[in-house]
PDB file of C-alpha atoms in Angstrom:
ATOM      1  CA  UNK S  12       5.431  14.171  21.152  1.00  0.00           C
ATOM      2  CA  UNK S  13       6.333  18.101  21.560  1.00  0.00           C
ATOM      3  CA  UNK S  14       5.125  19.604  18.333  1.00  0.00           C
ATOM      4  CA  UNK S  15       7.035  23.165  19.394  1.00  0.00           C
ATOM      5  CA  UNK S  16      10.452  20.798  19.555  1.00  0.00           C
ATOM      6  CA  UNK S  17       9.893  19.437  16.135  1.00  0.00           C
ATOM      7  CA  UNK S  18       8.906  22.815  14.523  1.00  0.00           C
ATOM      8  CA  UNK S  19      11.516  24.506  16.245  1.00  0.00           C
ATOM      9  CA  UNK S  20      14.386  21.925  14.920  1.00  0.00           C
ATOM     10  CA  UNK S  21      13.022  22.208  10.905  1.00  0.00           C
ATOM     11  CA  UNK S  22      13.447  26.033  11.808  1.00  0.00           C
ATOM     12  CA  UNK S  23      16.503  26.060  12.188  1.00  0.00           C
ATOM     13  CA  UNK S  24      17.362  24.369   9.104  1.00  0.00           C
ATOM     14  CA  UNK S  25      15.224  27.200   7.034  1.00  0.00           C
ATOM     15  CA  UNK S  26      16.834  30.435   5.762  1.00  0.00           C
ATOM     16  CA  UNK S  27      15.691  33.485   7.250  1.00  0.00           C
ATOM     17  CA  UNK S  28      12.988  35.818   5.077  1.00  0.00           C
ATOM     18  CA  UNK S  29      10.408  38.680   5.506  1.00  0.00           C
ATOM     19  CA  UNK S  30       8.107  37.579   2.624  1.00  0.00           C
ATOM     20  CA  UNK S  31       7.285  34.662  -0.169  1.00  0.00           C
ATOM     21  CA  UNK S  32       5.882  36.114  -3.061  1.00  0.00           C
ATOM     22  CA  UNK S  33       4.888  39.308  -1.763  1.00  0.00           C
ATOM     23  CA  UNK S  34       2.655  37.482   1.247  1.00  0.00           C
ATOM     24  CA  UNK S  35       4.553  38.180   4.989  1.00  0.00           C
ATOM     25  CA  UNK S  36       6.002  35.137   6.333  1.00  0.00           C
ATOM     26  CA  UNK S  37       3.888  34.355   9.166  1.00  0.00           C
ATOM     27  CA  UNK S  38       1.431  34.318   7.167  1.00  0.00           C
ATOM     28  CA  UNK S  39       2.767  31.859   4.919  1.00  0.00           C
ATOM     29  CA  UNK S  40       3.938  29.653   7.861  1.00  0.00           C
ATOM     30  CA  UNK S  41       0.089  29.159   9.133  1.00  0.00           C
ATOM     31  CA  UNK S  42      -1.292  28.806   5.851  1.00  0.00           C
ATOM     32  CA  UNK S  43       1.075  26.350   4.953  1.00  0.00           C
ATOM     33  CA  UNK S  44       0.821  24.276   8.001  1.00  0.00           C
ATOM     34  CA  UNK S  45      -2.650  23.907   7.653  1.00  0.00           C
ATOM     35  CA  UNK S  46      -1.859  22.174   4.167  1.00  0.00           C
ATOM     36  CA  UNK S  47      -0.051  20.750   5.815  1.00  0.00           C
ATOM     37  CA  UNK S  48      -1.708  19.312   8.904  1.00  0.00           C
ATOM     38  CA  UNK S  49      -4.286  18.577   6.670  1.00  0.00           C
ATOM     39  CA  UNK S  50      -2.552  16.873   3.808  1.00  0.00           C
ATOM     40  CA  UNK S  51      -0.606  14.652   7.258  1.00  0.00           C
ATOM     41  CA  UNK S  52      -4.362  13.432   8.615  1.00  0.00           C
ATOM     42  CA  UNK S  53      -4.929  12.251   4.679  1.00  0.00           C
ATOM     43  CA  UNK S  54      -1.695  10.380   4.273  1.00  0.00           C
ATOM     44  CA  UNK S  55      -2.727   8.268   7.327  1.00  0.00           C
ATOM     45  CA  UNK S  56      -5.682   7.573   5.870  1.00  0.00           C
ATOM     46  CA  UNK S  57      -4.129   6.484   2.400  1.00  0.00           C
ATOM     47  CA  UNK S  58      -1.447   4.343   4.681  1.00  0.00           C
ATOM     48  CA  UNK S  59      -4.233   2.302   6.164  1.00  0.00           C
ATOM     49  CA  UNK S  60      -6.039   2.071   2.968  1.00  0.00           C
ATOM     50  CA  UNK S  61      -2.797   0.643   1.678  1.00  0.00           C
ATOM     51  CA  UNK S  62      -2.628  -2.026   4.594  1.00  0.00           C
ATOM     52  CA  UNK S  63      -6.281  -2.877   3.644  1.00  0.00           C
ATOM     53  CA  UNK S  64      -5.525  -3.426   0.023  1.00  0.00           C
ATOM     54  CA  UNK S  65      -2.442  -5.252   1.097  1.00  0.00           C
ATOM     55  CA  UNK S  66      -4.685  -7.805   2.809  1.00  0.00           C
ATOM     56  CA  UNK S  67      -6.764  -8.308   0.481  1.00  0.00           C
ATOM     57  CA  UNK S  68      -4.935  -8.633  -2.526  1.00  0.00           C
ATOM     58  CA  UNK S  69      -3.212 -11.805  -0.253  1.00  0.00           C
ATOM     59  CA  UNK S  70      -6.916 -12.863   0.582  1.00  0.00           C
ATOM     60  CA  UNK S  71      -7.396 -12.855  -3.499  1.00  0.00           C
ATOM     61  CA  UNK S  72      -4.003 -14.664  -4.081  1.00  0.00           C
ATOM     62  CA  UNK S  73      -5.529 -17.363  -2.254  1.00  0.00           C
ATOM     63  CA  UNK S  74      -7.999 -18.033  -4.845  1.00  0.00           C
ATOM     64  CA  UNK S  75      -5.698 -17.206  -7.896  1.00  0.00           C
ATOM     65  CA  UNK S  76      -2.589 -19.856  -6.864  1.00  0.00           C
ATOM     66  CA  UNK S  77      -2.293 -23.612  -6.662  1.00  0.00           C
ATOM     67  CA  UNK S  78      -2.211 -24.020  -2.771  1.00  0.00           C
ATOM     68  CA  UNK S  79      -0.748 -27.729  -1.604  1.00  0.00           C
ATOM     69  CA  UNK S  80      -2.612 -30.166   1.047  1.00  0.00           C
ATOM     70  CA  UNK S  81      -1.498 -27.588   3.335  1.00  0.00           C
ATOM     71  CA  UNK S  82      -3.209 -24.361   1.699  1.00  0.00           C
ATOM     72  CA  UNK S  83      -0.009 -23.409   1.133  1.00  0.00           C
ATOM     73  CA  UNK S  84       0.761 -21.421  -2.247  1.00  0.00           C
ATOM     74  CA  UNK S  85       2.350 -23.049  -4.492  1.00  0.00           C
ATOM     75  CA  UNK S  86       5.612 -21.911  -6.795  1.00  0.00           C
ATOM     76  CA  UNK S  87       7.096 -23.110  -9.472  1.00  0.00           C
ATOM     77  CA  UNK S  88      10.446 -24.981  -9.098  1.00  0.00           C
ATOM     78  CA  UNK S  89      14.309 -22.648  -9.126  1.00  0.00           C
ATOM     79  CA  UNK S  90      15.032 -24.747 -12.790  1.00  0.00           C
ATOM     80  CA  UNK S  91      11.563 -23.656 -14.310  1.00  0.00           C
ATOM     81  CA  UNK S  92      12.856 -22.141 -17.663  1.00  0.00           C
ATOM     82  CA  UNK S  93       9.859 -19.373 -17.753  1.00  0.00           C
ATOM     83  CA  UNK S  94       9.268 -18.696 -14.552  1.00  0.00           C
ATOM     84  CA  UNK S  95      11.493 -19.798 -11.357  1.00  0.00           C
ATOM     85  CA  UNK S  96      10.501 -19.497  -8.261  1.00  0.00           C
ATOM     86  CA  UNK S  97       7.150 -17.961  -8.841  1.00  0.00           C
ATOM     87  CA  UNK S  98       3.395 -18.787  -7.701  1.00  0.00           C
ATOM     88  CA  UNK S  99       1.948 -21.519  -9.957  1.00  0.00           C
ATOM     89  CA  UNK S 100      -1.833 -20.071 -10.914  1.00  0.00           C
ATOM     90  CA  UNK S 101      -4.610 -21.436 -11.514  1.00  0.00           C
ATOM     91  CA  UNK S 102      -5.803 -22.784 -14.586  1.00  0.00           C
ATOM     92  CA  UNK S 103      -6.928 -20.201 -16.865  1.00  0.00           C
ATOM     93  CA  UNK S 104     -10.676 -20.685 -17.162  1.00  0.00           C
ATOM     94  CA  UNK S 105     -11.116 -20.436 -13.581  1.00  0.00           C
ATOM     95  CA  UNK S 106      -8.717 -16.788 -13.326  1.00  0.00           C
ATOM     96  CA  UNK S 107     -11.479 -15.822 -16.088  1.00  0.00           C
ATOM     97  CA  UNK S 108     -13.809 -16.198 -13.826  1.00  0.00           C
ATOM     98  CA  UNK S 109     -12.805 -15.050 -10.720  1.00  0.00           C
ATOM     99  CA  UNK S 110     -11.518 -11.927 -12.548  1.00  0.00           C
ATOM    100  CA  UNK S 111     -15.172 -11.835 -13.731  1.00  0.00           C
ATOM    101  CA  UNK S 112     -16.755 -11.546 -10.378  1.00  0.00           C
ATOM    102  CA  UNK S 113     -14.135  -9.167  -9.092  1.00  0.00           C
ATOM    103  CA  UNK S 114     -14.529  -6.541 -11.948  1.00  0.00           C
ATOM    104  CA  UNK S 115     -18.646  -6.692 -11.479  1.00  0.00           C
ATOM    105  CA  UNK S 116     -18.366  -6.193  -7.587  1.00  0.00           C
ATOM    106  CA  UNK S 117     -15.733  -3.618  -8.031  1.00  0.00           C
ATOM    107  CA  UNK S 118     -18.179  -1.958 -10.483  1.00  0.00           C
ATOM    108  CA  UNK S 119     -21.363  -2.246  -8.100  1.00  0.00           C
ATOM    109  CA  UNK S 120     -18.621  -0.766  -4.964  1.00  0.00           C
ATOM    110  CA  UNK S 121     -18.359   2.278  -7.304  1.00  0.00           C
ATOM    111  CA  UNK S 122     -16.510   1.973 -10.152  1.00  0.00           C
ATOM    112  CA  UNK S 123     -17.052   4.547 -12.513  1.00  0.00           C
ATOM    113  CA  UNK S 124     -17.304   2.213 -15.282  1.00  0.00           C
ATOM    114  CA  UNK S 125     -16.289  -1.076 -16.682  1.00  0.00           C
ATOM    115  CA  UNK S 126     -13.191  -0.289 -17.432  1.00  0.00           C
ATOM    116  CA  UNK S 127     -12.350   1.352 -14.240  1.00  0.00           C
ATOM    117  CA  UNK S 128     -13.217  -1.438 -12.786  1.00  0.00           C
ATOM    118  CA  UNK S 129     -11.280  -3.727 -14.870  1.00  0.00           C
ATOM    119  CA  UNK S 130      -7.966  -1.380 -14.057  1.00  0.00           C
ATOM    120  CA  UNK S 131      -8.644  -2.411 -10.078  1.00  0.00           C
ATOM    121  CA  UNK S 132      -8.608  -5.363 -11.434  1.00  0.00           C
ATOM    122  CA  UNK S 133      -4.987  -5.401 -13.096  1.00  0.00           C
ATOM    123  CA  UNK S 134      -3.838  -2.968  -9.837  1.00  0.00           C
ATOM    124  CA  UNK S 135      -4.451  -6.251  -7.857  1.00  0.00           C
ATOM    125  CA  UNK S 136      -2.663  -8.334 -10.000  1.00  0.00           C
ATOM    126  CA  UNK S 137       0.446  -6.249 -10.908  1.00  0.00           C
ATOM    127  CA  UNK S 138       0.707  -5.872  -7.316  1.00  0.00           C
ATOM    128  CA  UNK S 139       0.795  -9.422  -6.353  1.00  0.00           C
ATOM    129  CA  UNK S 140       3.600 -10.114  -9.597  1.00  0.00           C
ATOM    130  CA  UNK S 141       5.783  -8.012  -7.767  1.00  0.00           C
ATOM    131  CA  UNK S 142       4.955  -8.894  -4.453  1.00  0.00           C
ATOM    132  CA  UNK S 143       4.644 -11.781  -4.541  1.00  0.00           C
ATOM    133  CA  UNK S 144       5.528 -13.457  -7.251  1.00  0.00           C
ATOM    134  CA  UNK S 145       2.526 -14.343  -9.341  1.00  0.00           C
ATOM    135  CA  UNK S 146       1.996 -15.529 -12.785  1.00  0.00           C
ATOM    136  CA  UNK S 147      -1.130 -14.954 -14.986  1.00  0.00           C
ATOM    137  CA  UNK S 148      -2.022 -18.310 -16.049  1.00  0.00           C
ATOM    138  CA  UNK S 149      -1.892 -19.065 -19.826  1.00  0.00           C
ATOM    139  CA  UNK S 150      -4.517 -19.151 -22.265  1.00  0.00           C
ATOM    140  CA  UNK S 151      -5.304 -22.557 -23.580  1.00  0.00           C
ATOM    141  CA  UNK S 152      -5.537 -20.759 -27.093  1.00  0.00           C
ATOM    142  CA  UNK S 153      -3.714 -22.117 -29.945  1.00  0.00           C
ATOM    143  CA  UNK S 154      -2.241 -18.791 -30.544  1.00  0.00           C
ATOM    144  CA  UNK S 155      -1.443 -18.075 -27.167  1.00  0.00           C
ATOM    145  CA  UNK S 156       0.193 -21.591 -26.586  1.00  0.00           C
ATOM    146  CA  UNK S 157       1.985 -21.344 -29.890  1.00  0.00           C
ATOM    147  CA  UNK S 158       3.808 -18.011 -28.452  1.00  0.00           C
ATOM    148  CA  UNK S 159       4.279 -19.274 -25.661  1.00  0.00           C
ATOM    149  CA  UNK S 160       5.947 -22.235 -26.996  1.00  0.00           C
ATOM    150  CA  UNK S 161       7.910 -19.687 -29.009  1.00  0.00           C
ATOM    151  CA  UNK S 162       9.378 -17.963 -26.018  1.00  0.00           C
ATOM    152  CA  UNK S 163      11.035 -20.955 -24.091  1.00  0.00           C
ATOM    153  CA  UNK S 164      12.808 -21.632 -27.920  1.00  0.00           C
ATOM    154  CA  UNK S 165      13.952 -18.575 -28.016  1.00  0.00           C
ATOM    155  CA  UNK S 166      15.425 -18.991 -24.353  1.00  0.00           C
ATOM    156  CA  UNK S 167      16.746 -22.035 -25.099  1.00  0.00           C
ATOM    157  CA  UNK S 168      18.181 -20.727 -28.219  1.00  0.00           C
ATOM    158  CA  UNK S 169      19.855 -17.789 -26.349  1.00  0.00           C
ATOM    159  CA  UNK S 170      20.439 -19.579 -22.951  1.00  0.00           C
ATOM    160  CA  UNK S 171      24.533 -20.840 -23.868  1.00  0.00           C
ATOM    161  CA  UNK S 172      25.502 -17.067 -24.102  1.00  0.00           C
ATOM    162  CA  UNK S 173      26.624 -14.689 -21.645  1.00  0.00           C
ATOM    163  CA  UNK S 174      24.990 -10.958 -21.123  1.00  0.00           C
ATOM    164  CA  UNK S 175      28.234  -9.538 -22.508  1.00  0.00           C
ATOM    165  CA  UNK S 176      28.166 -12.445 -25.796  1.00  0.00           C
ATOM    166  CA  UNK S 177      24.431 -10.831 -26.115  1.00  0.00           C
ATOM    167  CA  UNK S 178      25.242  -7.302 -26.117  1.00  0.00           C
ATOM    168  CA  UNK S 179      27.866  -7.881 -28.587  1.00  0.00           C
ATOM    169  CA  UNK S 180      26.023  -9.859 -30.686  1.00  0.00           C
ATOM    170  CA  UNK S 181      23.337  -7.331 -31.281  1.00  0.00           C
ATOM    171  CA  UNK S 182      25.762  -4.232 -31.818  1.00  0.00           C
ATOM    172  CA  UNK S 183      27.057  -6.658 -34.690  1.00  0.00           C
ATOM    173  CA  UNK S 184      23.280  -6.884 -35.825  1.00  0.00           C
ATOM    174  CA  UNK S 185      22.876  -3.296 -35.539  1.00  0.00           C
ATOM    175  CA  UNK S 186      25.513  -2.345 -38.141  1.00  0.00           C
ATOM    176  CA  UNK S 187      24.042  -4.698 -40.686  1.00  0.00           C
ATOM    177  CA  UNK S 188      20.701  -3.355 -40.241  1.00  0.00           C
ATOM    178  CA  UNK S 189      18.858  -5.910 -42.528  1.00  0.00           C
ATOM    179  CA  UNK S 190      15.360  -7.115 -41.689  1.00  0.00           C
ATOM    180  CA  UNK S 191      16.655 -10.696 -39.676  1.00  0.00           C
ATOM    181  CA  UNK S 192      19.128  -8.609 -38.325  1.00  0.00           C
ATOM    182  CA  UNK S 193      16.497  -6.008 -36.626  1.00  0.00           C
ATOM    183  CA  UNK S 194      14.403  -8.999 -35.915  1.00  0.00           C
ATOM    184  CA  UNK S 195      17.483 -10.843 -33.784  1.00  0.00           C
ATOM    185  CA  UNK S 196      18.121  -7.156 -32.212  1.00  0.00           C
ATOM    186  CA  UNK S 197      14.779  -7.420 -30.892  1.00  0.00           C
ATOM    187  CA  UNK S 198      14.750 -10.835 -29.859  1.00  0.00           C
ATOM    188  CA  UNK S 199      18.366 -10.416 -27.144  1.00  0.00           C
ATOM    189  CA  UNK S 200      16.313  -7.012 -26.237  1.00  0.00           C
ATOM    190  CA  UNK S 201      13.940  -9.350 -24.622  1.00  0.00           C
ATOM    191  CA  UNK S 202      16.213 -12.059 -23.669  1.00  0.00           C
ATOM    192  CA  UNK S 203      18.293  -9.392 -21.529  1.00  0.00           C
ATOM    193  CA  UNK S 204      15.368  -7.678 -20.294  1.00  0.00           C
ATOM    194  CA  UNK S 205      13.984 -10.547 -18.700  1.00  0.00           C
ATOM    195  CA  UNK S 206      17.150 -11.668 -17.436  1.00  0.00           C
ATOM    196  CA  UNK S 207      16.970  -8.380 -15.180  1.00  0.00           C
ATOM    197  CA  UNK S 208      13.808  -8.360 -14.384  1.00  0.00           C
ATOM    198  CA  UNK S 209      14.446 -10.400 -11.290  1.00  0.00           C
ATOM    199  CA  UNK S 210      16.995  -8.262  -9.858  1.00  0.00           C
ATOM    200  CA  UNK S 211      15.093  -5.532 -10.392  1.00  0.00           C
ATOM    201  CA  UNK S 212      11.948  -7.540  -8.469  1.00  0.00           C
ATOM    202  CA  UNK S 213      14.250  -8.106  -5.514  1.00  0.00           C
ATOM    203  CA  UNK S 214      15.896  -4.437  -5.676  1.00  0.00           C
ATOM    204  CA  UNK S 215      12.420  -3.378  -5.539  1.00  0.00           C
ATOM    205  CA  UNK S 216      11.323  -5.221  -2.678  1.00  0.00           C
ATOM    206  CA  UNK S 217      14.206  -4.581  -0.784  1.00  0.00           C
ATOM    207  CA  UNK S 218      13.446  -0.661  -1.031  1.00  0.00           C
ATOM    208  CA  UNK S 219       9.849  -1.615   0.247  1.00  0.00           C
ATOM    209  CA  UNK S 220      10.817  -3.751   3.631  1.00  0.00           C
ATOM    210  CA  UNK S 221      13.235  -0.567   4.240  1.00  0.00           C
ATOM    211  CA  UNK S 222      10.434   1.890   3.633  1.00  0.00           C
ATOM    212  CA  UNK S 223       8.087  -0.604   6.279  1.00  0.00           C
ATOM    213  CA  UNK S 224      10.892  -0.484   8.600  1.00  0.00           C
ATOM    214  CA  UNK S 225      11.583   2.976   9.122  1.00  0.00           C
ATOM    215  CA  UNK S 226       7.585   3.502   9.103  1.00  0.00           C
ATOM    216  CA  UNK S 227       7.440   0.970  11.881  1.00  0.00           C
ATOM    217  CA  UNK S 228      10.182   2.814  13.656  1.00  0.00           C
ATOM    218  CA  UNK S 229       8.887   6.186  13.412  1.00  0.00           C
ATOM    219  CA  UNK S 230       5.237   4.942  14.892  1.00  0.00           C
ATOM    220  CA  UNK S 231       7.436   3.588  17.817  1.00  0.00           C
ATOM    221  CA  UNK S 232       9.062   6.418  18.728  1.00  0.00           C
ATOM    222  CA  UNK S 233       5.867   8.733  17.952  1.00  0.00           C
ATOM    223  CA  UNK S 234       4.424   6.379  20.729  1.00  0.00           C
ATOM    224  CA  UNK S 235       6.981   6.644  23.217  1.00  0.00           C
ATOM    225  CA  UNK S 236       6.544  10.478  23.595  1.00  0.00           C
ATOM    226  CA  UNK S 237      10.383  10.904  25.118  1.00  0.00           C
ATOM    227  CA  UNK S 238      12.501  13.473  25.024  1.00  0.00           C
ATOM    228  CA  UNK S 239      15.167  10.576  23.580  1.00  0.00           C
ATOM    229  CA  UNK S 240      12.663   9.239  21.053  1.00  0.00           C
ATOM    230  CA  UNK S 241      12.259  13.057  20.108  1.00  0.00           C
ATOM    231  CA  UNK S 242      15.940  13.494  18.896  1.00  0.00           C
ATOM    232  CA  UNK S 243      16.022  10.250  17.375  1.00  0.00           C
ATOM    233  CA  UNK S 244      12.670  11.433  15.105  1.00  0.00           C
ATOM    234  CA  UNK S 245      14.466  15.025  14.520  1.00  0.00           C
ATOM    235  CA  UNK S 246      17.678  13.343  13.483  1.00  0.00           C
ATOM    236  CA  UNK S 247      16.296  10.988  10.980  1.00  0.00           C
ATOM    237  CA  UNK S 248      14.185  13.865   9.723  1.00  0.00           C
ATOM    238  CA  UNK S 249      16.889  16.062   9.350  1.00  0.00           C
ATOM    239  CA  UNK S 250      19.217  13.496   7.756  1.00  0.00           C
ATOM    240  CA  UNK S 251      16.646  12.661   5.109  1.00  0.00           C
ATOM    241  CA  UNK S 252      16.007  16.205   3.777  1.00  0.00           C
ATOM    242  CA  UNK S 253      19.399  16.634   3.103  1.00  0.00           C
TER     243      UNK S 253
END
């Protein structure tokens, strides 16, 4: 790929100065394209560190899902009232454990303590909840399974009304103010946010498979070194910094 084409075609888009804060502009241009050449050659090296993580947080799923006879992972089924559609974990002794020997290796790899460690840790796992849809398994603790318990009454309790009969419902609460009335407020606060919290999941990864694809199609056309492949690279450039 011509580097002179590319430079030359940002160029033209720039406005035309002596000086930036006192410092003359050629100047200016080679110190700031050695930032930037610079910063460019440590991007690529966070992109493949990102692939990396990428396959290993799917090597760790693995090991925290139900897989079938197949090795397949397993999900929960569309009419699951908690969670439809996602992975089914393992039982919650065993995620203990595994997270147990993933925080201590992540601490030996470098780690600068436990808890840095431990936030690796819940990287791994937030990214595979919205990747790929998995679920923290539940603690067999009476506390934990009483709450739990509590939730699916209070989506079954909520589940015959609309978002619209919700909203209304807690403006009413609002302007009465009482304690049960703060309490219910809180309560369809919940209810609605986790009625959105799957379209925001798919909005989400919908924005990712668009970023992948135009970083797939910018490698290609980095690789095909052509005057066409050139423009097209200039073009999309141009139209996203507008």
């Amino acid at each position: 790929m011509q580097l002179s084409k590319i430079n030359s075609a940002i160029a033209e888009t720039l406005p035309a100065v002596e000086s930036i804060n006192g410092v003359a502009i050629a100047t200016v241009e080679e110190t700031i394209k050695e930032i930037g050449f610079a910063s460019q050659k440590e991007s690529a090296k966070i992109v493949k560190s990102k692939d990396e993580l990428a396959r290993l947080n799917a090597n760790l799923l693995g090991w925290i899902a139900q897989l079938d006879a197949e090795g397949k992972v397993m999900r929960f089924p569309d009419n699951h009232k908690l969670t439809p559609k996602k992975v089914i974990p393992i039982k919650y002794d065993d995620f203990m454990i595994i997270r147990g020997f993933y925080v201590g290796a992540a601490y030996d790899a470098g780690a600068v303590s436990i808890d840095a460690a431990e936030k690796v840790w819940e990287a791994a796992i937030k990214e595979l909840a919205t990747e790929a849809g998995y679920t923290r398994p539940k603690s067999d603790d009476k506390d934990a399974v009483r709450m739990a318990e509590n939730r699916v009454k209070l989506i079954e309790k909520h589940a015959p009304d609309s978002d619209d009969v919700l909203i209304e419902k807690k403006e009413a609460a609002l302007k009465v103010g009482d304690n049960k009335s703060v309490s219910l407020v809180k309560e369809i606060n919940n209810e609605l946010a986790r009625r959105e919290k799957p379209e925001l999941d798919k909005a989400q990864k919908a924005r990712a498979v668009t970023r992948d694809a135009i970083i797939a199609r910018a490698k290609e056309l980095c690789k095909a070194g052509t005057d066409d492949a050139d423009e097209l690279l200039i073009s999309g450039l141009l139209a996203m910094t507008k």
